[in-house]
mmCIF file of C-alpha atoms in Angstrom:
data_model
loop_
_atom_site.group_PDB
_atom_site.id
_atom_site.type_symbol
_atom_site.label_atom_id
_atom_site.label_comp_id
_atom_site.label_asym_id
_atom_site.label_seq_id
_atom_site.Cartn_x
_atom_site.Cartn_y
_atom_site.Cartn_z
ATOM 1 C CA UNK A 1 34.473 0.770 84.835
ATOM 2 C CA UNK A 2 33.504 0.249 88.349
ATOM 3 C CA UNK A 3 35.013 -0.674 91.044
ATOM 4 C CA UNK A 4 33.660 -1.721 94.734
ATOM 5 C CA UNK A 5 35.957 -2.761 97.645
ATOM 6 C CA UNK A 6 34.186 -3.850 100.932
ATOM 7 C CA UNK A 7 36.168 -5.415 103.374
ATOM 8 C CA UNK A 8 34.340 -7.802 106.255
ATOM 9 C CA UNK A 9 31.056 -8.443 104.476
ATOM 10 C CA UNK A 10 30.524 -11.846 104.023
ATOM 11 C CA UNK A 11 29.769 -13.165 100.410
ATOM 12 C CA UNK A 12 26.317 -12.209 99.162
ATOM 13 C CA UNK A 13 24.774 -11.737 95.624
ATOM 14 C CA UNK A 14 23.401 -8.518 95.408
ATOM 15 C CA UNK A 15 22.226 -6.541 92.768
ATOM 16 C CA UNK A 16 24.046 -4.090 90.274
ATOM 17 C CA UNK A 17 22.432 -1.066 89.395
ATOM 18 C CA UNK A 18 22.104 1.440 86.149
ATOM 19 C CA UNK A 19 21.587 4.697 87.442
ATOM 20 C CA UNK A 20 21.712 6.164 83.977
ATOM 21 C CA UNK A 21 19.354 3.530 82.398
ATOM 22 C CA UNK A 22 15.942 4.810 81.848
ATOM 23 C CA UNK A 23 14.208 3.655 84.596
ATOM 24 C CA UNK A 24 16.395 2.778 86.138
ATOM 25 C CA UNK A 25 16.893 -1.279 86.309
ATOM 26 C CA UNK A 26 19.435 -4.190 87.590
ATOM 27 C CA UNK A 27 22.539 -5.414 85.523
ATOM 28 C CA UNK A 28 22.764 -8.723 86.887
ATOM 29 C CA UNK A 29 23.754 -9.898 90.037
ATOM 30 C CA UNK A 30 27.397 -9.394 91.277
ATOM 31 C CA UNK A 31 28.505 -12.202 93.996
ATOM 32 C CA UNK A 32 30.375 -9.797 96.340
ATOM 33 C CA UNK A 33 33.309 -11.482 98.192
ATOM 34 C CA UNK A 34 35.408 -10.421 101.464
ATOM 35 C CA UNK A 35 38.278 -8.491 99.642
ATOM 36 C CA UNK A 36 39.059 -6.480 96.136
ATOM 37 C CA UNK A 37 35.699 -6.880 94.294
ATOM 38 C CA UNK A 38 35.435 -5.653 91.166
ATOM 39 C CA UNK A 39 33.015 -4.493 88.033
ATOM 40 C CA UNK A 40 33.621 -3.516 84.680
ATOM 41 C CA UNK A 41 30.409 -2.539 82.269
ATOM 42 C CA UNK A 42 30.448 -0.206 79.703
ATOM 43 C CA UNK A 43 26.768 2.194 79.752
ATOM 44 C CA UNK A 44 25.412 2.243 75.932
ATOM 45 C CA UNK A 45 26.531 5.458 74.636
ATOM 46 C CA UNK A 46 22.764 6.544 73.697
ATOM 47 C CA UNK A 47 21.894 7.860 70.329
ATOM 48 C CA UNK A 48 21.661 11.574 68.804
ATOM 49 C CA UNK A 49 18.384 13.591 68.004
ATOM 50 C CA UNK A 50 19.599 16.795 65.640
ATOM 51 C CA UNK A 51 17.531 19.381 63.716
ATOM 52 C CA UNK A 52 16.710 23.035 63.814
ATOM 53 C CA UNK A 53 14.150 25.751 65.050
ATOM 54 C CA UNK A 54 12.016 28.155 62.176
ATOM 55 C CA UNK A 55 11.043 30.788 62.626
ATOM 56 C CA UNK A 56 6.966 30.272 61.119
ATOM 57 C CA UNK A 57 8.304 32.212 57.754
ATOM 58 C CA UNK A 58 11.273 30.013 56.940
ATOM 59 C CA UNK A 59 13.533 31.226 58.908
ATOM 60 C CA UNK A 60 16.468 29.926 61.755
ATOM 61 C CA UNK A 61 16.053 30.616 65.004
ATOM 62 C CA UNK A 62 19.283 30.402 67.375
ATOM 63 C CA UNK A 63 18.671 31.109 71.110
ATOM 64 C CA UNK A 64 16.064 28.644 71.404
ATOM 65 C CA UNK A 65 15.818 26.686 74.933
ATOM 66 C CA UNK A 66 14.732 23.484 74.073
ATOM 67 C CA UNK A 67 13.423 20.121 76.012
ATOM 68 C CA UNK A 68 13.086 16.463 75.954
ATOM 69 C CA UNK A 69 11.741 14.402 77.930
ATOM 70 C CA UNK A 70 11.048 11.107 78.400
ATOM 71 C CA UNK A 71 7.954 10.265 78.634
ATOM 72 C CA UNK A 72 8.529 7.299 80.903
ATOM 73 C CA UNK A 73 10.011 9.570 83.073
ATOM 74 C CA UNK A 74 13.363 10.532 84.393
ATOM 75 C CA UNK A 75 16.091 11.612 81.087
ATOM 76 C CA UNK A 76 15.421 14.642 80.709
ATOM 77 C CA UNK A 77 17.846 17.185 78.632
ATOM 78 C CA UNK A 78 18.010 20.652 77.512
ATOM 79 C CA UNK A 79 19.720 21.836 74.463
ATOM 80 C CA UNK A 80 19.672 25.577 72.970
ATOM 81 C CA UNK A 81 19.495 26.013 69.173
ATOM 82 C CA UNK A 82 22.670 27.395 67.529
ATOM 83 C CA UNK A 83 22.856 31.100 65.421
ATOM 84 C CA UNK A 84 21.899 28.155 62.228
ATOM 85 C CA UNK A 85 18.805 27.324 64.357
ATOM 86 C CA UNK A 86 20.322 23.706 64.805
ATOM 87 C CA UNK A 87 20.735 21.960 68.274
ATOM 88 C CA UNK A 88 21.163 18.617 69.206
ATOM 89 C CA UNK A 89 20.746 15.688 71.878
ATOM 90 C CA UNK A 90 24.173 12.901 72.817
ATOM 91 C CA UNK A 91 23.293 9.585 74.256
ATOM 92 C CA UNK A 92 19.266 9.299 74.289
ATOM 93 C CA UNK A 93 18.316 6.041 75.025
ATOM 94 C CA UNK A 94 15.040 4.116 73.014
ATOM 95 C CA UNK A 95 12.701 5.486 74.633
ATOM 96 C CA UNK A 96 10.014 8.109 73.319
ATOM 97 C CA UNK A 97 10.063 11.993 74.613
ATOM 98 C CA UNK A 98 8.258 14.980 74.368
ATOM 99 C CA UNK A 99 9.872 17.995 72.366
ATOM 100 C CA UNK A 100 9.220 21.459 73.415
ATOM 101 C CA UNK A 101 11.627 25.468 74.356
ATOM 102 C CA UNK A 102 10.319 28.660 74.119
ATOM 103 C CA UNK A 103 12.445 31.644 72.675
ATOM 104 C CA UNK A 104 11.987 35.035 75.021
ATOM 105 C CA UNK A 105 10.767 37.112 71.779
ATOM 106 C CA UNK A 106 8.889 34.426 69.159
ATOM 107 C CA UNK A 107 7.315 32.617 72.660
ATOM 108 C CA UNK A 108 6.734 28.584 73.452
ATOM 109 C CA UNK A 109 6.982 25.917 70.673
ATOM 110 C CA UNK A 110 6.487 22.579 70.927
ATOM 111 C CA UNK A 111 6.261 19.401 69.118
ATOM 112 C CA UNK A 112 2.738 17.501 68.570
ATOM 113 C CA UNK A 113 3.440 14.353 68.898
ATOM 114 C CA UNK A 114 6.861 12.110 70.426
ATOM 115 C CA UNK A 115 9.731 11.482 69.281
ATOM 116 C CA UNK A 116 10.997 7.697 69.034
ATOM 117 C CA UNK A 117 14.629 6.568 69.354
ATOM 118 C CA UNK A 118 14.250 3.221 68.278
ATOM 119 C CA UNK A 119 18.314 1.227 67.961
ATOM 120 C CA UNK A 120 19.632 4.664 66.122
ATOM 121 C CA UNK A 121 19.987 8.753 66.168
ATOM 122 C CA UNK A 122 17.030 10.848 64.722
ATOM 123 C CA UNK A 123 17.495 13.850 61.991
ATOM 124 C CA UNK A 124 15.596 15.985 60.747
ATOM 125 C CA UNK A 125 13.443 17.658 63.365
ATOM 126 C CA UNK A 126 12.039 20.715 62.834
ATOM 127 C CA UNK A 127 10.832 22.612 65.085
ATOM 128 C CA UNK A 128 8.492 25.432 63.990
ATOM 129 C CA UNK A 129 7.104 28.502 65.986
ATOM 130 C CA UNK A 130 4.026 29.799 64.425
ATOM 131 C CA UNK A 131 2.888 33.475 64.662
ATOM 132 C CA UNK A 132 0.103 32.388 67.137
ATOM 133 C CA UNK A 133 -2.510 33.811 69.112
ATOM 134 C CA UNK A 134 -2.828 36.627 71.797
ATOM 135 C CA UNK A 135 -3.886 37.523 74.562
ATOM 136 C CA UNK A 136 -5.533 40.468 76.534
ATOM 137 C CA UNK A 137 -6.976 40.920 79.295
ATOM 138 C CA UNK A 138 -7.412 43.155 82.484
ATOM 139 C CA UNK A 139 -7.073 42.691 86.439
ATOM 140 C CA UNK A 140 -9.913 44.898 88.122
ATOM 141 C CA UNK A 141 -10.896 45.865 91.833
ATOM 142 C CA UNK A 142 -7.507 46.594 92.866
ATOM 143 C CA UNK A 143 -5.226 49.621 93.149
ATOM 144 C CA UNK A 144 -2.051 51.125 92.176
ATOM 145 C CA UNK A 145 -0.782 49.565 94.583
ATOM 146 C CA UNK A 146 -1.648 46.186 94.972
ATOM 147 C CA UNK A 147 -0.832 45.982 91.193
ATOM 148 C CA UNK A 148 2.503 46.424 91.441
ATOM 149 C CA UNK A 149 2.816 43.560 93.191
ATOM 150 C CA UNK A 150 0.138 41.153 90.920
ATOM 151 C CA UNK A 151 2.103 38.258 88.863
ATOM 152 C CA UNK A 152 0.066 36.652 85.658
ATOM 153 C CA UNK A 153 1.343 33.269 84.966
ATOM 154 C CA UNK A 154 0.232 31.567 81.478
ATOM 155 C CA UNK A 155 0.548 28.036 82.023
ATOM 156 C CA UNK A 156 0.396 25.823 78.179
ATOM 157 C CA UNK A 157 -1.533 22.111 78.365
ATOM 158 C CA UNK A 158 2.222 21.210 76.598
ATOM 159 C CA UNK A 159 4.180 21.921 79.062
ATOM 160 C CA UNK A 160 5.347 25.487 78.525
ATOM 161 C CA UNK A 161 5.213 28.581 80.512
ATOM 162 C CA UNK A 162 5.382 32.757 80.508
ATOM 163 C CA UNK A 163 4.440 34.964 82.427
ATOM 164 C CA UNK A 164 3.424 39.514 83.023
ATOM 165 C CA UNK A 165 2.614 41.610 85.388
ATOM 166 C CA UNK A 166 -0.165 44.258 84.546
ATOM 167 C CA UNK A 167 0.137 48.002 83.523
ATOM 168 C CA UNK A 168 -1.507 50.342 86.281
ATOM 169 C CA UNK A 169 -4.875 50.399 84.567
ATOM 170 C CA UNK A 170 -4.696 45.961 84.755
ATOM 171 C CA UNK A 171 -4.137 45.499 81.385
ATOM 172 C CA UNK A 172 -2.121 42.559 80.635
ATOM 173 C CA UNK A 173 -0.907 41.031 77.298
ATOM 174 C CA UNK A 174 0.405 37.960 76.040
ATOM 175 C CA UNK A 175 1.917 37.354 72.865
ATOM 176 C CA UNK A 176 2.702 34.813 70.458
ATOM 177 C CA UNK A 177 1.114 31.868 72.790
ATOM 178 C CA UNK A 178 1.181 28.808 70.836
ATOM 179 C CA UNK A 179 -1.808 26.908 69.768
ATOM 180 C CA UNK A 180 -3.199 24.753 72.522
ATOM 181 C CA UNK A 181 -5.037 25.460 76.275
ATOM 182 C CA UNK A 182 -3.723 27.726 78.105
ATOM 183 C CA UNK A 183 -4.131 27.379 82.274
ATOM 184 C CA UNK A 184 -4.362 31.616 83.417
ATOM 185 C CA UNK A 185 -2.419 32.434 87.682
ATOM 186 C CA UNK A 186 -2.765 35.326 88.870
ATOM 187 C CA UNK A 187 -1.392 36.016 92.026
ATOM 188 C CA UNK A 188 -1.231 39.079 94.084
ATOM 189 C CA UNK A 189 -1.442 41.025 97.523
ATOM 190 C CA UNK A 190 -2.253 38.699 100.162
#
């Protein structure tokens, strides 16, 4: 319910925009007249996306953060899997969405294909961690004091990221990286 009060404003049509619709769009025109102006409308309740997060051995995974993002932008939601691995996103509107997430011990995960919401709830979505890959490397040419200020970040083409620091010999390691393309960036002193 929206109530609008405009005093001393000459009557004129004005588009009323629903800020919760993605992308934002007009609901229609509202003729604003002197005095009280009132517009009642009901926003779409949206749909629910439900699923489970599983490890590569089939066990449920709690504590996975999940990020649902619209392919056309604007609608981004976050959830965390519960003790039985279940998750839910409420109030999702029609559209295509990318689902990815991560876990501190299991690494990054992403669905290869976008989810599509079209007029009904989605259930049975399965997010499964793979054992992933390992990436070892070494930073060379820096002293011990300089190595202490180096951050190494790995960015997945699927949207996730990880970071680490090298040890005193410059060695670093990323474990359980999801399959796909990763870009590494090192930031150091200076």
